[in-house]
Coordinates of N, CA and C in Angstrom, one line a residue:
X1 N 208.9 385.9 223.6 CA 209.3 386.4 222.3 C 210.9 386.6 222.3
X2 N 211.6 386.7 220.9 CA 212.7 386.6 220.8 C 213.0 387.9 219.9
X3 N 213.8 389.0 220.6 CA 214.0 390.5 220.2 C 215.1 390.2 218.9
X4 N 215.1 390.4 217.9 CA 215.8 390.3 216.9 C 216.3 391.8 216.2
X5 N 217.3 392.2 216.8 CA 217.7 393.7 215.7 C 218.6 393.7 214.5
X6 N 217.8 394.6 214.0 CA 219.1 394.4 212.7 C 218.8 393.3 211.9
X7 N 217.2 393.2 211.8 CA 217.0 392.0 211.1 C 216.6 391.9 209.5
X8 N 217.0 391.4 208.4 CA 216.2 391.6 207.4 C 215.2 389.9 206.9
X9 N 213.8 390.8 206.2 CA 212.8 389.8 206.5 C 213.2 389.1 205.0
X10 N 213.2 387.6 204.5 CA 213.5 386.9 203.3 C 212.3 386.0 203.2
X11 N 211.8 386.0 202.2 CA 210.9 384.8 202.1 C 211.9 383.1 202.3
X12 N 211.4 382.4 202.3 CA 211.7 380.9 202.6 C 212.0 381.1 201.2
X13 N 213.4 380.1 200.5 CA 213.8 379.7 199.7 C 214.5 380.9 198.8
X14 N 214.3 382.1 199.1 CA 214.5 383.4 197.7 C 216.0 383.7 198.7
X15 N 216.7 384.5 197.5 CA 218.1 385.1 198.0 C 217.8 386.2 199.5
X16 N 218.7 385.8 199.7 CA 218.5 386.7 201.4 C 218.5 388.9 200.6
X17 N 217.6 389.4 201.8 CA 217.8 390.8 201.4 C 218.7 391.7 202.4
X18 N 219.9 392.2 201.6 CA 221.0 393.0 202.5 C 220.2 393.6 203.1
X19 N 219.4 394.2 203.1 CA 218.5 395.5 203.5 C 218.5 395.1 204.9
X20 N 218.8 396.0 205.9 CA 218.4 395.6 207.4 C 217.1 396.3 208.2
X21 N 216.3 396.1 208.7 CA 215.1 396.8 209.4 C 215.9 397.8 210.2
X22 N 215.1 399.3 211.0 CA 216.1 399.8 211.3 C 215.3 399.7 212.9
X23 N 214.1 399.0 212.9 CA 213.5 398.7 214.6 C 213.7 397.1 214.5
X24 N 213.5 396.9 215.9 CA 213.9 395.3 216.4 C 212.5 394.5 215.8
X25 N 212.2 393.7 215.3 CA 211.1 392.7 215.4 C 211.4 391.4 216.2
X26 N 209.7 391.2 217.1 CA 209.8 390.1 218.0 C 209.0 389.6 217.0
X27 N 209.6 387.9 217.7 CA 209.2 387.1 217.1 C 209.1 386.0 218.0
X28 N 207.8 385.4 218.1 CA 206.9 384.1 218.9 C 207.9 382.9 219.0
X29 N 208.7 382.8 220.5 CA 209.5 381.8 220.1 C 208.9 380.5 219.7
X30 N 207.6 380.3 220.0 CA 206.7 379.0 219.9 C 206.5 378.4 218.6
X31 N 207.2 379.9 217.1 CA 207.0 379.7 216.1 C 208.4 379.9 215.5
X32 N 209.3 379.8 215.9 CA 210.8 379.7 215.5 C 211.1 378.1 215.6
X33 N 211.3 377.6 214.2 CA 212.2 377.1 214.2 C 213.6 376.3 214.0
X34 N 214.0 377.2 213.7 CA 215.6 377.4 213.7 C 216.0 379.0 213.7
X35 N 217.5 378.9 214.6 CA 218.2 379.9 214.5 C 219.7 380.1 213.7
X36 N 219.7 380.9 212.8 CA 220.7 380.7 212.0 C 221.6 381.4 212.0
X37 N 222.7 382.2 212.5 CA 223.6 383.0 212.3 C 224.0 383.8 210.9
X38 N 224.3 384.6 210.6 CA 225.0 384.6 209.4 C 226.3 383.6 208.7
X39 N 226.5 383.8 207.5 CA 227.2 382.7 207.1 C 228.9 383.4 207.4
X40 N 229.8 382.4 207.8 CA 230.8 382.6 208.8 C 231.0 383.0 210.1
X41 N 229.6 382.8 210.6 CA 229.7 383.1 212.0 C 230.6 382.1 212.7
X42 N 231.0 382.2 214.0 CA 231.8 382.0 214.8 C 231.5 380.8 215.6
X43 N 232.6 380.1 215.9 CA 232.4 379.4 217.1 C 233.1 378.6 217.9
X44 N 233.3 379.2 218.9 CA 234.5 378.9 219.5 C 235.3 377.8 219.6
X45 N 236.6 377.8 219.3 CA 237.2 375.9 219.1 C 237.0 375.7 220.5
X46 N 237.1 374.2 220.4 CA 237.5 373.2 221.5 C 238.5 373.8 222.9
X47 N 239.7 374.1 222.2 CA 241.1 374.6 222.9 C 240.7 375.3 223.5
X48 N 240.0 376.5 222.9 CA 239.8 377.4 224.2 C 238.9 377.3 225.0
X49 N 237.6 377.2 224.7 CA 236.9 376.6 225.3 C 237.7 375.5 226.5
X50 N 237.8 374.9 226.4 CA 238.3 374.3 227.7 C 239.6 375.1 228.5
X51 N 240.1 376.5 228.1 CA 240.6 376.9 229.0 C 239.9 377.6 229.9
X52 N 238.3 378.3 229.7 CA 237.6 378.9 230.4 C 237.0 378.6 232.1
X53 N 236.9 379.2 232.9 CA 236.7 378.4 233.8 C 235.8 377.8 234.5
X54 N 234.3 377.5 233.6 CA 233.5 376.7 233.6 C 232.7 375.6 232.8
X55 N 234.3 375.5 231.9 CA 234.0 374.7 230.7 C 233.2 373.6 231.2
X56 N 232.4 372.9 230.9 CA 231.9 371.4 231.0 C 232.2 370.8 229.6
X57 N 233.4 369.7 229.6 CA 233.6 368.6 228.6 C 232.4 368.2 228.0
X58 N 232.1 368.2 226.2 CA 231.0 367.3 225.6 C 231.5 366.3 225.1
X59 N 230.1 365.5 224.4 CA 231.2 364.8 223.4 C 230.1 364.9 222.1
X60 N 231.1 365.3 221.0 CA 230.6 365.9 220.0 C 229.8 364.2 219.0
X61 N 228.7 364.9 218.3 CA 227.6 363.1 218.2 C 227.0 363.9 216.8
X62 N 227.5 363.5 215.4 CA 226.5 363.6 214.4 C 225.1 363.2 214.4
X63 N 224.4 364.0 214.0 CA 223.0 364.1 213.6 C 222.1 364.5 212.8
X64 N 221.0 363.9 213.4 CA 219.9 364.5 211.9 C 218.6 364.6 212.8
X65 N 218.1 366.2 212.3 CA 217.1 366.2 212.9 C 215.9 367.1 211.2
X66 N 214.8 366.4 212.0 CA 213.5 367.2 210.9 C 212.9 368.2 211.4
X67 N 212.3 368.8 210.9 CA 210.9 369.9 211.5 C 209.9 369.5 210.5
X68 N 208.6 370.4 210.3 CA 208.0 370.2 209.1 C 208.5 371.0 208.0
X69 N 209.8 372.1 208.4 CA 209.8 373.1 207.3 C 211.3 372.7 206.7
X70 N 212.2 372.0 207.6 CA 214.0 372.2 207.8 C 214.3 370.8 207.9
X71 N 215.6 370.5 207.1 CA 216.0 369.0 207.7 C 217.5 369.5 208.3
X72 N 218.4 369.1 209.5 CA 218.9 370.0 209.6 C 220.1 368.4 209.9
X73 N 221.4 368.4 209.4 CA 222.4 367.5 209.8 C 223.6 368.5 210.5
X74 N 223.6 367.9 211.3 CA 225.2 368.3 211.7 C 225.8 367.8 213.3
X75 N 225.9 368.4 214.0 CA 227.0 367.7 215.7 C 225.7 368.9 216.7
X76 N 225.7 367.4 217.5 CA 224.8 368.0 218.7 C 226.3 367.6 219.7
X77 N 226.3 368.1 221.0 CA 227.2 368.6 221.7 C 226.8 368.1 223.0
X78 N 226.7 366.4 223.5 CA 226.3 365.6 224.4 C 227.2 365.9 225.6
X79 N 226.6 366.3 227.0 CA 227.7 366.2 228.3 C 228.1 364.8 228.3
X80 N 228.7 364.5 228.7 CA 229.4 362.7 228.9 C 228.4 361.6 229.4
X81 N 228.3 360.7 229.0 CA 227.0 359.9 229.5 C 225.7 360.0 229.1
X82 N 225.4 361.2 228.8 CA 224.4 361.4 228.4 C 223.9 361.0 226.9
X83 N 222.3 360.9 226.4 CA 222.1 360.4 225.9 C 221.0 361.5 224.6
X84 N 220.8 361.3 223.5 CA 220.1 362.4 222.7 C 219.2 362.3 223.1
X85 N 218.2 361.4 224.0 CA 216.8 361.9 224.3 C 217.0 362.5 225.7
X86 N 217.9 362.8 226.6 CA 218.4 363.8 227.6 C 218.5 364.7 226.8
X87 N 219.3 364.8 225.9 CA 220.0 366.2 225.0 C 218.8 366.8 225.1
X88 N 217.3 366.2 224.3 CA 215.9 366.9 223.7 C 215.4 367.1 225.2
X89 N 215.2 366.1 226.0 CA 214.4 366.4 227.3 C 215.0 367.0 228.5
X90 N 216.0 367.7 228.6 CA 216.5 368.3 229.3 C 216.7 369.7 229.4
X91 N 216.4 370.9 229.8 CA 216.8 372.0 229.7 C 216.2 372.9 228.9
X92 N 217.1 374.0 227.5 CA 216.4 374.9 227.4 C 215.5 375.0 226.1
X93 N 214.9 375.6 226.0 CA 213.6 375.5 224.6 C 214.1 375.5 223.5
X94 N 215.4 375.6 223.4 CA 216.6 375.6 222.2 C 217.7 374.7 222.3
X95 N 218.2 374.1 221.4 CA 219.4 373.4 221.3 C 220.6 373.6 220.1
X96 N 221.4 373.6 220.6 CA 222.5 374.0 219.4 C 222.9 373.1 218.8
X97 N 223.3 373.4 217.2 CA 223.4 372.1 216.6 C 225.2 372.9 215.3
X98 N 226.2 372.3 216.2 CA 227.8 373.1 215.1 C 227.9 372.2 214.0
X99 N 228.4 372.9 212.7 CA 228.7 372.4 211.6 C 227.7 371.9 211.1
X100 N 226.5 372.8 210.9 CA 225.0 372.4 210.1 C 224.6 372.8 209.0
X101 N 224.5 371.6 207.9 CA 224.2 371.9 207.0 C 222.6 371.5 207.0
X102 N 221.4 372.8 206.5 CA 220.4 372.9 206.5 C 219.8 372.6 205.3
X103 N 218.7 372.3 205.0 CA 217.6 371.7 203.8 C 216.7 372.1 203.5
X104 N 216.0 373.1 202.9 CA 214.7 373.3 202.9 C 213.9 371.7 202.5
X105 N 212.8 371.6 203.2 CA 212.6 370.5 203.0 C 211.4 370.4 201.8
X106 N 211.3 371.9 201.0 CA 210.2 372.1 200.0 C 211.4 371.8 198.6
X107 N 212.8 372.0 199.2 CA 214.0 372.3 198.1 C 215.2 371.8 198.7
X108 N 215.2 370.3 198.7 CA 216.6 369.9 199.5 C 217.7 369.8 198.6
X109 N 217.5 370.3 197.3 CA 219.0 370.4 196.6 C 219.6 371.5 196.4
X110 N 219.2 372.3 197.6 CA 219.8 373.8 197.4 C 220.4 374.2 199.4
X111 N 220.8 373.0 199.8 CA 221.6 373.0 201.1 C 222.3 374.6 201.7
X112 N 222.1 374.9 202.3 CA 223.2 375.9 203.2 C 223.8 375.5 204.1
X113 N 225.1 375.8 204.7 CA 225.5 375.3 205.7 C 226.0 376.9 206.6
X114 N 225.8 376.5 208.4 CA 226.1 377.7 209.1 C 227.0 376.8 210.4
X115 N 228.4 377.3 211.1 CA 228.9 376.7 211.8 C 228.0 376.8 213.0
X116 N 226.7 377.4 213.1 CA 226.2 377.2 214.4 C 224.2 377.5 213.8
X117 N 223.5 376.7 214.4 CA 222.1 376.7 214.5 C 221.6 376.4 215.5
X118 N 220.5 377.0 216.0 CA 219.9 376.4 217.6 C 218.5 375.6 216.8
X119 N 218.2 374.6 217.1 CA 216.7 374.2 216.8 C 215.8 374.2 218.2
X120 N 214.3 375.2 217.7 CA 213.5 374.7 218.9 C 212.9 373.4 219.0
X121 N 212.9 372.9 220.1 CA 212.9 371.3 220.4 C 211.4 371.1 220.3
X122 N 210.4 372.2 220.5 CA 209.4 371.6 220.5 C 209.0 371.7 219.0
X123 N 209.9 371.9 218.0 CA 209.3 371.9 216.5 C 210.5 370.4 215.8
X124 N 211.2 369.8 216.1 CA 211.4 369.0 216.4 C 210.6 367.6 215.9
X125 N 210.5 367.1 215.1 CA 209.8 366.1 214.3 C 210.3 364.1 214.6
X126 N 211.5 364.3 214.3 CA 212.5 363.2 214.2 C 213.5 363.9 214.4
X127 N 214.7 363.4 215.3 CA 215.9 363.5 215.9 C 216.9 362.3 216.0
X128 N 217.8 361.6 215.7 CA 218.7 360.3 215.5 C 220.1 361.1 215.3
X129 N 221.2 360.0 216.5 CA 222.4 359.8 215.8 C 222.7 359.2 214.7
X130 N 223.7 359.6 213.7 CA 224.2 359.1 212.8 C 225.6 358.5 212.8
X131 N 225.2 356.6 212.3 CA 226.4 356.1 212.8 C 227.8 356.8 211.4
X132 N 228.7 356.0 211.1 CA 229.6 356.4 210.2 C 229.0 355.9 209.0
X133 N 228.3 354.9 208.4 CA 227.6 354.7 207.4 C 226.5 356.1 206.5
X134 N 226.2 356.6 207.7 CA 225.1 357.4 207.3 C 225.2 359.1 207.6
X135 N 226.8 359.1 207.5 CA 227.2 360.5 207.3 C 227.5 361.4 206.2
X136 N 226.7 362.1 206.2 CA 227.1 363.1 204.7 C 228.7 362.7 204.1
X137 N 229.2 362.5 202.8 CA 230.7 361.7 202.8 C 231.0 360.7 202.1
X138 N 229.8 359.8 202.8 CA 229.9 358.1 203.2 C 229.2 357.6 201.7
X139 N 229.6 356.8 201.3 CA 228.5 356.3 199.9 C 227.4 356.0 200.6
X140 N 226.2 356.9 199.9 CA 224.7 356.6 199.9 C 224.4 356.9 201.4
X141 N 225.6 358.2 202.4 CA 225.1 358.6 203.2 C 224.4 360.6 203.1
X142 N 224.1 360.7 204.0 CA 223.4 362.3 204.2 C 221.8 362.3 203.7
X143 N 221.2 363.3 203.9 CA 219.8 363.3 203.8 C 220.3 363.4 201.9
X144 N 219.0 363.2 201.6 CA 218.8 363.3 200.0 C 219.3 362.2 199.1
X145 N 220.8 361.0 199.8 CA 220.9 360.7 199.5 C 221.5 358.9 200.1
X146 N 220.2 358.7 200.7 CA 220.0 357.5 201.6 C 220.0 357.6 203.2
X147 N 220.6 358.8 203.4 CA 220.7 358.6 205.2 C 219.0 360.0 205.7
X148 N 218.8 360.3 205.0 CA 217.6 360.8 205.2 C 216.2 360.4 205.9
X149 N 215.2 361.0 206.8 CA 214.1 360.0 207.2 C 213.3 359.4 205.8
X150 N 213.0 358.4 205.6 CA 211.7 357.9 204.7 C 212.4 357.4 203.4
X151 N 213.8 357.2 203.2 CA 215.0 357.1 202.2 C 215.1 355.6 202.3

């Protein structure tokens, strides 16, 4: 389970509620997923980051991943060499995804974006790099508008 304090409960798609719970609710990591920060959450640049002293160098790789509930674009965070089906098959039941802009996939013209989201991998549908053609930006790139699964 995943201890969440200070949490307030929103239905899927309705305005978030200020109101905060004033006990922790767990919640089934097996049924999370995505994790969202609040909006301006943090995340540490590059620079400092590599002055710490266990940085491990990535290399930063636009993407697109689906769930059944979320389409989620943004930079998965590859160690060198490595490849996105390592990224998925490797390691922890979460993966972090910087500079993501999210989709309800019942309402994908109403986007949020958060500088940080973790997706659980086993909710994980479709996963692909996106070359430069098929980046949000690009004529007739980003989900909704050609660079999308099924588009």
């Amino acid at each position: 389970y995943l201890l969440v304090y200070e949490a307030s409960i929103t239905p899927v798609g309705q305005a978030s509620n200020p109101r905060r719970l004033a006990t922790p609710v767990l919640v089934g990591r097996e049924h999370v997923h995505i994790i969202a920060g609040s909006p301006g959450g943090g995340v540490q640049p590059q620079a400092e980051m590599a002055q710490r002293e266990f940085y491990v160098p990535k290399t930063p790789v636009p993407c697109f991943a689906l769930t059944d509930t979320f389409s989620v674009y943004g930079t998965a965070h590859l160690l060198q060499g490595a490849t996105l089906d390592s990224f998925l098959r490797v390691g922890d039941t979460f993966v972090p995804i910087t500079g993501a802009t999210i989709y309800l996939n019942s309402m994908p013209g109403t986007p949020w974006q958060r500088q940080l989201v973790v997706l659980n991998k086993a909710k994980v549908q479709v996963m692909y790099v996106l070359d430069a053609e098929h980046q949000p930006g690009a004529v007739g790139g980003g989900p909704g508008q050609g660079g999308g699964v099924g588009e």
